[in-house]
PDB file of C-alpha atoms and ligand atoms in Angstrom:
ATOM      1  CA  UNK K   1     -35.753 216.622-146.292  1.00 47.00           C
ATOM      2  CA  UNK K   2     -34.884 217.865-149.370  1.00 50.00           C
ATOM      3  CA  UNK K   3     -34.373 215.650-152.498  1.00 54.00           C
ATOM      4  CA  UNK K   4     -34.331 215.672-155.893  1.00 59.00           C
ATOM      5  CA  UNK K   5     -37.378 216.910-156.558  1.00 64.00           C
ATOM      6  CA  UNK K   6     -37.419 219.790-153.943  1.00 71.00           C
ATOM      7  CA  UNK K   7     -37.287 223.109-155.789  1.00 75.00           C
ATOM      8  CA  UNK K   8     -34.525 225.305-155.265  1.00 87.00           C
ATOM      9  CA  UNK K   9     -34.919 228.989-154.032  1.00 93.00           C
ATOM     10  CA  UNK K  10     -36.692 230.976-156.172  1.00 96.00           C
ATOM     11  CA  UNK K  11     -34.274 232.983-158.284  1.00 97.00           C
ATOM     12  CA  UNK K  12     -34.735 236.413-159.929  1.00 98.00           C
ATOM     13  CA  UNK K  13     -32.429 238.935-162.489  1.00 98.00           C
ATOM     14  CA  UNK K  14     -32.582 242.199-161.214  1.00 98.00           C
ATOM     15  CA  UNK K  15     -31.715 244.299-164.307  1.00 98.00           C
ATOM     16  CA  UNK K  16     -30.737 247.798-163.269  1.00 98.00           C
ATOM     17  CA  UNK K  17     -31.842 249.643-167.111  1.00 98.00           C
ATOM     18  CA  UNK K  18     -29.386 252.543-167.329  1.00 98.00           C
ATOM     19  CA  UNK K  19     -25.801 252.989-168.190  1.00 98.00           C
ATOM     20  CA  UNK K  20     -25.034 255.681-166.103  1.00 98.00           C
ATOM     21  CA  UNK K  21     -22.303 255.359-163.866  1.00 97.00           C
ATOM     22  CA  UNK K  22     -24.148 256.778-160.602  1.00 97.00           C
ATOM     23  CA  UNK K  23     -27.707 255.571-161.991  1.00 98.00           C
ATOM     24  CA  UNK K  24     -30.220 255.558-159.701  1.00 98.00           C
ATOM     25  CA  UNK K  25     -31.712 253.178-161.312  1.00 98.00           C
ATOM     26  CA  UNK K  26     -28.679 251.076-160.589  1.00 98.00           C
ATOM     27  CA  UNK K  27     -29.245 252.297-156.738  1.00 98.00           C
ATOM     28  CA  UNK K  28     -32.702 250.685-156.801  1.00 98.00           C
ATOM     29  CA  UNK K  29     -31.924 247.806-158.685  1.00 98.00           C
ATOM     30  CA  UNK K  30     -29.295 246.940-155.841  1.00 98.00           C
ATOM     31  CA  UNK K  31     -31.954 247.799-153.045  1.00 98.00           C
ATOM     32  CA  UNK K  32     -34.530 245.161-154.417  1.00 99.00           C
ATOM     33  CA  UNK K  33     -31.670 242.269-155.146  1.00 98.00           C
ATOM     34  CA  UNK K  34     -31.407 242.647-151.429  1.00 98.00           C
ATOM     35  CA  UNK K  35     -34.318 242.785-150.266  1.00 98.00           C
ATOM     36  CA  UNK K  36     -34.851 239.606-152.419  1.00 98.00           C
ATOM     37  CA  UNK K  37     -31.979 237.946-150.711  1.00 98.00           C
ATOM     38  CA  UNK K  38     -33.475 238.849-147.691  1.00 97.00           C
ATOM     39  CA  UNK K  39     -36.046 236.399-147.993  1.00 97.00           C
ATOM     40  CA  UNK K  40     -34.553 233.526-149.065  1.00 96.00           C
ATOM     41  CA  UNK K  41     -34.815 233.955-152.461  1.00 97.00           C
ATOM     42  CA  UNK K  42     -31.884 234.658-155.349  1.00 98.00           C
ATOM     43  CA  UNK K  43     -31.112 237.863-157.080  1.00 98.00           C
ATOM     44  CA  UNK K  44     -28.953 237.500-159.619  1.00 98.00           C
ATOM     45  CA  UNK K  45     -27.962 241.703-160.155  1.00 98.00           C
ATOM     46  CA  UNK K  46     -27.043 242.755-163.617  1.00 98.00           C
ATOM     47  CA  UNK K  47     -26.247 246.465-165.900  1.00 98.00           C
ATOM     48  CA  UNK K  48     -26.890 247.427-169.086  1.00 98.00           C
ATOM     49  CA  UNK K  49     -23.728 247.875-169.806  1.00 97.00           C
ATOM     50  CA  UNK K  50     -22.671 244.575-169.417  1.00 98.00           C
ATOM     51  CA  UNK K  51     -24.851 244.021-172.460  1.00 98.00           C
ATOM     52  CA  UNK K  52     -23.544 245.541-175.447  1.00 97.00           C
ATOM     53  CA  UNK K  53     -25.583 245.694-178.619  1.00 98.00           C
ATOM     54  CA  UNK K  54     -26.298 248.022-181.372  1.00 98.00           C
ATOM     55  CA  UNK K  55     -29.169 249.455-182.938  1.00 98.00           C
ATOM     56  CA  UNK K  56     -31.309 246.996-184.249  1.00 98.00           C
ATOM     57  CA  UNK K  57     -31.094 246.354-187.835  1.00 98.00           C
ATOM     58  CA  UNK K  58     -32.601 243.801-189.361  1.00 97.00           C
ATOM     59  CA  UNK K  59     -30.252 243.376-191.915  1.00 98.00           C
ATOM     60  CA  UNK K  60     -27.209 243.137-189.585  1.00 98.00           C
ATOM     61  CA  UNK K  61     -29.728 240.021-187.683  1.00 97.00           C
ATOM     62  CA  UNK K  62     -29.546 238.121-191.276  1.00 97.00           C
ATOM     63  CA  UNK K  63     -25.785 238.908-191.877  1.00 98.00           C
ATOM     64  CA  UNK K  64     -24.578 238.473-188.529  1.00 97.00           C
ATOM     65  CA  UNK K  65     -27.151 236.633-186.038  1.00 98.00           C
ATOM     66  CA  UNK K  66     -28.362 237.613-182.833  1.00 98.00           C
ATOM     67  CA  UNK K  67     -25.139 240.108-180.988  1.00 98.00           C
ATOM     68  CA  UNK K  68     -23.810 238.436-178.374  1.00 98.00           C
ATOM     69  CA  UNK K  69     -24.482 241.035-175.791  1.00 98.00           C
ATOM     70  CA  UNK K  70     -28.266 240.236-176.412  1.00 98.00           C
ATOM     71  CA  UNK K  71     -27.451 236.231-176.415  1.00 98.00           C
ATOM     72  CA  UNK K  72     -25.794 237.217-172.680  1.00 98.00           C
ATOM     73  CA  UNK K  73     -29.147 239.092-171.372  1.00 98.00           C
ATOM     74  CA  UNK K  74     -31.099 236.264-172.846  1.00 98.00           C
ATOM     75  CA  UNK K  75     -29.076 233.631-170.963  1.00 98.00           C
ATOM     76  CA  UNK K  76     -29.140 235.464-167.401  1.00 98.00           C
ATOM     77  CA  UNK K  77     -32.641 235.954-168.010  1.00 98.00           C
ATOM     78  CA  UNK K  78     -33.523 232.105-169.102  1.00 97.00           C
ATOM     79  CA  UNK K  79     -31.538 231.154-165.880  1.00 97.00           C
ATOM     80  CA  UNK K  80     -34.104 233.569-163.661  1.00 98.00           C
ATOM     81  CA  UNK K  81     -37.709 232.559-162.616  1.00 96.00           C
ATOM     82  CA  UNK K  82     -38.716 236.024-162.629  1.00 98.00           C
ATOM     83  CA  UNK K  83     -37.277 239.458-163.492  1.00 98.00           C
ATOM     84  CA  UNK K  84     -36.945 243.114-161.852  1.00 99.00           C
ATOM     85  CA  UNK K  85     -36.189 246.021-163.875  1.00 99.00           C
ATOM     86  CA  UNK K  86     -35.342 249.165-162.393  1.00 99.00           C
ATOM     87  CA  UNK K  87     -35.475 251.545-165.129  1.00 98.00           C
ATOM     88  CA  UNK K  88     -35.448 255.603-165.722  1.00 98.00           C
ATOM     89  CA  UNK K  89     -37.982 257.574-167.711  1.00 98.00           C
ATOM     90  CA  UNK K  90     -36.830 259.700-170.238  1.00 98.00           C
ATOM     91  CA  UNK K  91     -39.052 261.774-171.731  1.00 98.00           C
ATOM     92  CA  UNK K  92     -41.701 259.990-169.974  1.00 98.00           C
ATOM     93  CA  UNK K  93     -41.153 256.878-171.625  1.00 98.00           C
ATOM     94  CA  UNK K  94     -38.507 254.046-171.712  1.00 98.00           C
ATOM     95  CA  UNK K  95     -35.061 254.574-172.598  1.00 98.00           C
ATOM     96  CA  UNK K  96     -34.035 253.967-176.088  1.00 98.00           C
ATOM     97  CA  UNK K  97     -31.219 251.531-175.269  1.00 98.00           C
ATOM     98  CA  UNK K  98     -34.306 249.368-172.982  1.00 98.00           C
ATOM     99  CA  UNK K  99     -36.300 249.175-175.604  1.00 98.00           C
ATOM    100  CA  UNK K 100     -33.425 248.337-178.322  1.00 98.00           C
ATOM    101  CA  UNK K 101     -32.108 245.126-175.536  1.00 98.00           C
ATOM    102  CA  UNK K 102     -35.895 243.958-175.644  1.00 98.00           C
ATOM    103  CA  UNK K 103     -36.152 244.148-179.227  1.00 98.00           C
ATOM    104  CA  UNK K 104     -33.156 242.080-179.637  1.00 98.00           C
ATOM    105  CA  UNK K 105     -33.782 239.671-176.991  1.00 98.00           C
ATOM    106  CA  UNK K 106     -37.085 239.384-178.562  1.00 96.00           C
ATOM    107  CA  UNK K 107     -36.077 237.576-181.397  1.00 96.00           C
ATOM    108  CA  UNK K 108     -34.315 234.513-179.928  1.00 96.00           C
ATOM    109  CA  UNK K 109     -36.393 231.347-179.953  1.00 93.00           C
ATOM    110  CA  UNK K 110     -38.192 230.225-177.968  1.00 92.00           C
ATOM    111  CA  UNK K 111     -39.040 233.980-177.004  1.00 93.00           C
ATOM    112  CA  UNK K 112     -37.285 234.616-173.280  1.00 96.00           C
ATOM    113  CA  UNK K 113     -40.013 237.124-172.348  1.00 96.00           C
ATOM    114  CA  UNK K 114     -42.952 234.629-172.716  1.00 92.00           C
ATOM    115  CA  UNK K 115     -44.593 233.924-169.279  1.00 90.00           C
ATOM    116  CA  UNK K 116     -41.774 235.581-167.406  1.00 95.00           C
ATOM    117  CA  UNK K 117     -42.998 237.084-164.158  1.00 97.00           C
ATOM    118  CA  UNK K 118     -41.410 240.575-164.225  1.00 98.00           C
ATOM    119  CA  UNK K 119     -41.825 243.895-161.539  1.00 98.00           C
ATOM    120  CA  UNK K 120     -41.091 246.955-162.795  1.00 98.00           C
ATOM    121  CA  UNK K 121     -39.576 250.153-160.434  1.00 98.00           C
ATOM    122  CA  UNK K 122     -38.286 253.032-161.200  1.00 98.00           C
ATOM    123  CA  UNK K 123     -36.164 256.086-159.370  1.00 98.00           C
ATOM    124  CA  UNK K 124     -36.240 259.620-160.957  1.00 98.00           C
ATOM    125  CA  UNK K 125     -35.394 263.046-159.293  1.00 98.00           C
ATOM    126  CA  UNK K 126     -38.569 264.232-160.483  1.00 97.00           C
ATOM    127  CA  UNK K 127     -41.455 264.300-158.621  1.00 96.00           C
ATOM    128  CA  UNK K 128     -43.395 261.789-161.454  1.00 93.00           C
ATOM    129  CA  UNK K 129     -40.131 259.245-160.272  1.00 98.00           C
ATOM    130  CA  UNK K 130     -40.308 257.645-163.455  1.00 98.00           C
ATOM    131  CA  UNK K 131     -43.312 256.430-163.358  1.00 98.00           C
ATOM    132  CA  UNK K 132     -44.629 257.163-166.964  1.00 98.00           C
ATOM    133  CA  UNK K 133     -41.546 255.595-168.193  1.00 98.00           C
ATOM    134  CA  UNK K 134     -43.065 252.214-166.814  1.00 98.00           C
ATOM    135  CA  UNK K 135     -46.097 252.379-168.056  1.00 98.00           C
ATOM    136  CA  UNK K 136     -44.502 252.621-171.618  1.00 98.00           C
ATOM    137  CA  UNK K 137     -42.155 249.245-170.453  1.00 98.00           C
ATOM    138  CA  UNK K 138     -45.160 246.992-169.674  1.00 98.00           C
ATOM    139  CA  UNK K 139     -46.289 247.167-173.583  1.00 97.00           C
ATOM    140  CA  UNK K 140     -43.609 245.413-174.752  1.00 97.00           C
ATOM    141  CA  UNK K 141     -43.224 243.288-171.777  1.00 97.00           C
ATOM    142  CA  UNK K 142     -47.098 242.075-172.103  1.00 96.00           C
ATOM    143  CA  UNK K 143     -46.957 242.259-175.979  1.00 95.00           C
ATOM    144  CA  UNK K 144     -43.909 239.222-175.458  1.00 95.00           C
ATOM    145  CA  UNK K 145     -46.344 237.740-172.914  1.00 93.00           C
ATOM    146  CA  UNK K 146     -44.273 238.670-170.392  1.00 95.00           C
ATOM    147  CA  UNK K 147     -46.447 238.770-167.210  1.00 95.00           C
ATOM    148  CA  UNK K 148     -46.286 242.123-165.632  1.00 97.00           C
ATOM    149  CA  UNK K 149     -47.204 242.308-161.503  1.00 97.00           C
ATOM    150  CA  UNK K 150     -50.216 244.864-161.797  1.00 97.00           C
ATOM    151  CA  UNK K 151     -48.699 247.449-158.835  1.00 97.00           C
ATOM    152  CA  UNK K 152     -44.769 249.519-159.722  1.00 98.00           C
ATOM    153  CA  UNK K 153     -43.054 251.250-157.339  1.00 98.00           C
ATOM    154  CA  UNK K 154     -41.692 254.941-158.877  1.00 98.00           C
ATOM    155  CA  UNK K 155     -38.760 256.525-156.255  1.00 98.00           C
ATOM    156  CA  UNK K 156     -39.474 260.301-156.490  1.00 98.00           C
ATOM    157  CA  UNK K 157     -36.677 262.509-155.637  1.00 98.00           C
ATOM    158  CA  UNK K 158     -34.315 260.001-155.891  1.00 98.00           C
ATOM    159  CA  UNK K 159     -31.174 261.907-155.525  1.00 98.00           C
ATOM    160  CA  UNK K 160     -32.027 262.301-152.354  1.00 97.00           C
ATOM    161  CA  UNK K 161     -34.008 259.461-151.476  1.00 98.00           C
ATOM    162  CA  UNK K 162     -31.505 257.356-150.712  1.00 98.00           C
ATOM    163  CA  UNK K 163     -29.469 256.233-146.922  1.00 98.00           C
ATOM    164  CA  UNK K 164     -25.340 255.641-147.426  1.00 97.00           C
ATOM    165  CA  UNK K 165     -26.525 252.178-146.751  1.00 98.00           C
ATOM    166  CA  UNK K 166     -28.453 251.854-149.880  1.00 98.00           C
ATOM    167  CA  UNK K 167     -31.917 252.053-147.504  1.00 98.00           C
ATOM    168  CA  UNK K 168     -34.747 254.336-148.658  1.00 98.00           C
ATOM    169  CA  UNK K 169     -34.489 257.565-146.614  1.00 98.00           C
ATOM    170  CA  UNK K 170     -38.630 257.396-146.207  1.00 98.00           C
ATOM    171  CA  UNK K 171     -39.231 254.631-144.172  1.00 98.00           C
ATOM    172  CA  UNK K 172     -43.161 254.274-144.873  1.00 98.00           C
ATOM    173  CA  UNK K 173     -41.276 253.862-148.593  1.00 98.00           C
ATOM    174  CA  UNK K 174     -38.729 251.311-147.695  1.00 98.00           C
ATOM    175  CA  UNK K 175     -41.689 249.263-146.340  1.00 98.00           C
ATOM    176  CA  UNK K 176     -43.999 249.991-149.454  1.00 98.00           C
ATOM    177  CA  UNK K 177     -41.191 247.972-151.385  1.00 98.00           C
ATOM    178  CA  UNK K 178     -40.346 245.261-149.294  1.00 98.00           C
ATOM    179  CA  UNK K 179     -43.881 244.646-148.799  1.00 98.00           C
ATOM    180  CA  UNK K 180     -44.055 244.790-153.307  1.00 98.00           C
ATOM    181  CA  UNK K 181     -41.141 242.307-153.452  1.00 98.00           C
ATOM    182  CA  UNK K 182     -42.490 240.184-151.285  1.00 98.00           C
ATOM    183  CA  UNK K 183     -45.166 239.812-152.710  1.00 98.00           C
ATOM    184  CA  UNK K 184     -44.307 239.977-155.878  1.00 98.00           C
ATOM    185  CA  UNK K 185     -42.003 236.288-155.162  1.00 98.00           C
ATOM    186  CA  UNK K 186     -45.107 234.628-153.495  1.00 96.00           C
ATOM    187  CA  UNK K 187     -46.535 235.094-157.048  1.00 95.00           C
ATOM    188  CA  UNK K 188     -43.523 234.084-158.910  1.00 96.00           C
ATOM    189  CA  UNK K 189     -43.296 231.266-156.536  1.00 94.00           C
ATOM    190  CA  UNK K 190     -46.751 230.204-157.262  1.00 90.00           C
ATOM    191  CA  UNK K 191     -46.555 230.833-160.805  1.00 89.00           C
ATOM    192  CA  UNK K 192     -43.093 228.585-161.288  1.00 87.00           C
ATOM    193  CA  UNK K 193     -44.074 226.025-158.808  1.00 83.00           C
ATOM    194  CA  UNK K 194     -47.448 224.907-158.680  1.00 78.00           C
ATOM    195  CA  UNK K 195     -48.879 226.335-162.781  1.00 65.00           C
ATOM    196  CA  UNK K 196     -51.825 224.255-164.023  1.00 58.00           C
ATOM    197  CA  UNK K 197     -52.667 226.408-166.852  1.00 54.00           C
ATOM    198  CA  UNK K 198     -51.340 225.498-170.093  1.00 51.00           C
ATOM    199  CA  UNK K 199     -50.690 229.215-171.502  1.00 56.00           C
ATOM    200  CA  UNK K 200     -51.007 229.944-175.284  1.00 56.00           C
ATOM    201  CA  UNK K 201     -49.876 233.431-176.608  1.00 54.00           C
ATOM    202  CA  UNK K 202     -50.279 234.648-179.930  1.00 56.00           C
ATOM    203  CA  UNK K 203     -49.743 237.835-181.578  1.00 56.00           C
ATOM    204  CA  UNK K 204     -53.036 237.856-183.432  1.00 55.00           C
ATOM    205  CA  UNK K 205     -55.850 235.374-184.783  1.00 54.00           C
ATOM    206  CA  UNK K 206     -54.817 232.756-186.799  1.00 55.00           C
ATOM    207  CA  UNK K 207     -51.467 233.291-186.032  1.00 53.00           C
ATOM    208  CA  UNK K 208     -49.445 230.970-188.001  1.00 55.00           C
ATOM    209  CA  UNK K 209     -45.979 230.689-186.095  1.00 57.00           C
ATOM    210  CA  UNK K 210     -43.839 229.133-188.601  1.00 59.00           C
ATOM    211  CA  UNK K 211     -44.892 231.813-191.821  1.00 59.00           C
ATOM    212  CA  UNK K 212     -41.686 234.045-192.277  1.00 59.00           C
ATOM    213  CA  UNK K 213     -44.295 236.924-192.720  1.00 57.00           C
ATOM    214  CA  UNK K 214     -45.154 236.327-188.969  1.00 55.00           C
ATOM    215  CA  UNK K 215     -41.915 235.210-187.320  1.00 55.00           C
ATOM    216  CA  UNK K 216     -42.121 237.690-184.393  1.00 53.00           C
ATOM    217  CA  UNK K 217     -44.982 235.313-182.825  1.00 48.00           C
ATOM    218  CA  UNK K 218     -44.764 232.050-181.198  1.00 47.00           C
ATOM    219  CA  UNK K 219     -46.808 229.684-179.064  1.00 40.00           C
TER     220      UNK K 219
HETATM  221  C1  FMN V   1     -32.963 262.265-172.436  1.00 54.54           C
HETATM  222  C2  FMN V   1     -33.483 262.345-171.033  1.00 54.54           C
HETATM  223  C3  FMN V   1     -34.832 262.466-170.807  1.00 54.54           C
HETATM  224  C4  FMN V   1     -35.340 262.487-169.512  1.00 54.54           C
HETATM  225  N1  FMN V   1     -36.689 262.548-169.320  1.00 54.54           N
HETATM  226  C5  FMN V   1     -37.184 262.412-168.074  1.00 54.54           C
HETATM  227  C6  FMN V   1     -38.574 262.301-167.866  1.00 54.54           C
HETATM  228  O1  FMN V   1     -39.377 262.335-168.782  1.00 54.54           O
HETATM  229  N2  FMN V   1     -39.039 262.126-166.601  1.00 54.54           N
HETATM  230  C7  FMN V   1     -38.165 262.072-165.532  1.00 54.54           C
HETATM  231  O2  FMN V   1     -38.622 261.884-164.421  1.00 54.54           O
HETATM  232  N3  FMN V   1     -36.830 262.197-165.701  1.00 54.54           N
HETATM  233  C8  FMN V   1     -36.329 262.359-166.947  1.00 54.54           C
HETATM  234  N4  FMN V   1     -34.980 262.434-167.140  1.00 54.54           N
HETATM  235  C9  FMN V   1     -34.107 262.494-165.963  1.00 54.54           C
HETATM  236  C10 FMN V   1     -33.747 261.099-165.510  1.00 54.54           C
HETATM  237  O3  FMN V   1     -34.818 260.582-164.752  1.00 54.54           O
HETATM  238  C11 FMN V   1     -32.492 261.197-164.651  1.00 54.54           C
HETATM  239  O4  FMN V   1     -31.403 261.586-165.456  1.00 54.54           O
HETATM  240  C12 FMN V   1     -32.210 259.891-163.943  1.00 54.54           C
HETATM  241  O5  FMN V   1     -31.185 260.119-163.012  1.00 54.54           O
HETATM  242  C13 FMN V   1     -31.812 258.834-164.958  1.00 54.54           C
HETATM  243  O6  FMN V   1     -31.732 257.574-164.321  1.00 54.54           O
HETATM  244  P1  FMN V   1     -30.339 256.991-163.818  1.00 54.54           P
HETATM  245  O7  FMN V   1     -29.899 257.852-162.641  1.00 54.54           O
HETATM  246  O8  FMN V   1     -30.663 255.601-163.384  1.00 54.54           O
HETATM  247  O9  FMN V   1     -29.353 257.058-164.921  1.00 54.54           O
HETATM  248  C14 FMN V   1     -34.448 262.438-168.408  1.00 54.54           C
HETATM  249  C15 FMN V   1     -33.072 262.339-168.656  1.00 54.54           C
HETATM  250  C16 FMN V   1     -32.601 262.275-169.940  1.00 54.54           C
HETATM  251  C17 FMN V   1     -31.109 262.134-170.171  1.00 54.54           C
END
């Protein structure tokens, strides 16, 4: 019976990386929120574009704070156990405007990337379906101490690699994924539920957290 201390269901911010209107990414993003759903689990599905931020400037952080399009990523992501980002490649790396939300988000404290399970797919309609573009994502992600599942799933094709019902036209492929997600949340489940390391991240030895000079670290 459940009480108090019963855990709730396992939830998870599915962050679809692309503005596009007709993203593919977006596509994806959609696909794995349900196939979360589908087991029990939460998906809590969100844009870029519901994140507005600019560039990252330094300068603008000491004038103005943190933007609160970055404050609003950081919130949907502190509410999440885990995170999925489906995100394109371009020119096989991450998007700009990716890399400019984690930069931002990066410097709230305490750090929202730190320990965060996080699965990263992609959907291109090349035949490298964004793969490279992923690899570039996990240095950030593992940089923040992020905790990035070791297998991606990269939708080549992807214009056409998807059913009117949001399926994946391959159905060896559609399984490949669900199988990944699943998987994926018995590890976040494990990880959230029943940790018994104490985790310490730093960004290099003798790492003195509260120096100004080093103020992008934290234990
Ligand atoms: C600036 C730019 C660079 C791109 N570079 C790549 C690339 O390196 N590899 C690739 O597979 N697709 C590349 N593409 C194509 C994108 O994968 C394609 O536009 C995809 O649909 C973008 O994702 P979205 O549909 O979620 O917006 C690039 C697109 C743009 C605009």
């Amino acid at each position: 019976m459940a009480d108090d201390t019963t855990p709730g269901p396992t939830r998870v911010l599915v962050f679809g990386a692309s503005l596009r209107g007709d993203s593919l990414n977006a596509r994806l993003a959609a696909l794995v929120a349900r196939l979360i759903r589908g087991t029990g689990a939460e998906a809590d599905l969100a844009r870029m574009d519901e994140f507005a931020m600019p560039v990252y400037d330094g300068d603008a952080e000491t004038a103005e704070g943190i933007p609160a399009g970055a404050l609003a990523l950081r919130d949907r992501l502190a509410g999440a156990d885990a995170l999925v980002i489906a995100s394109p490649e371009y020119n096989a790396s991450l998007p700009g405007g990716l890399k400019n939300a984690v930069d931002w988000v990066s410097r709230v404290r305490p750090q929202p990337f730190k320990d965060k399970q996080a699965l990263l797919v992609s959907a291109s309609p090349s035949m490298v379906g964004g793969n490279r573009g992923l690899w570039a994502l996990r240095i950030p992600l593992e940089h923040l101490g992020a905790r990035v599942y070791p297998d991606m799933f990269s939708l080549a094709k992807a214009h056409e690699g998807f059913t009117e019902a949001g399926d994946l036209t391959d159905p060896a492929l559609q399984q490949r994924l669900t199988e990944s997600v699943a998987a994926f949340l018995q590890l976040v489940e494990a990880d959230t539920r029943y940790v018994c390391l104490q985790r310490r991240w730093y960004e290099f030895l003798g790492d003195c957290t509260d120096a100004p000079v080093t103020q992008r670290a934290q234990d």
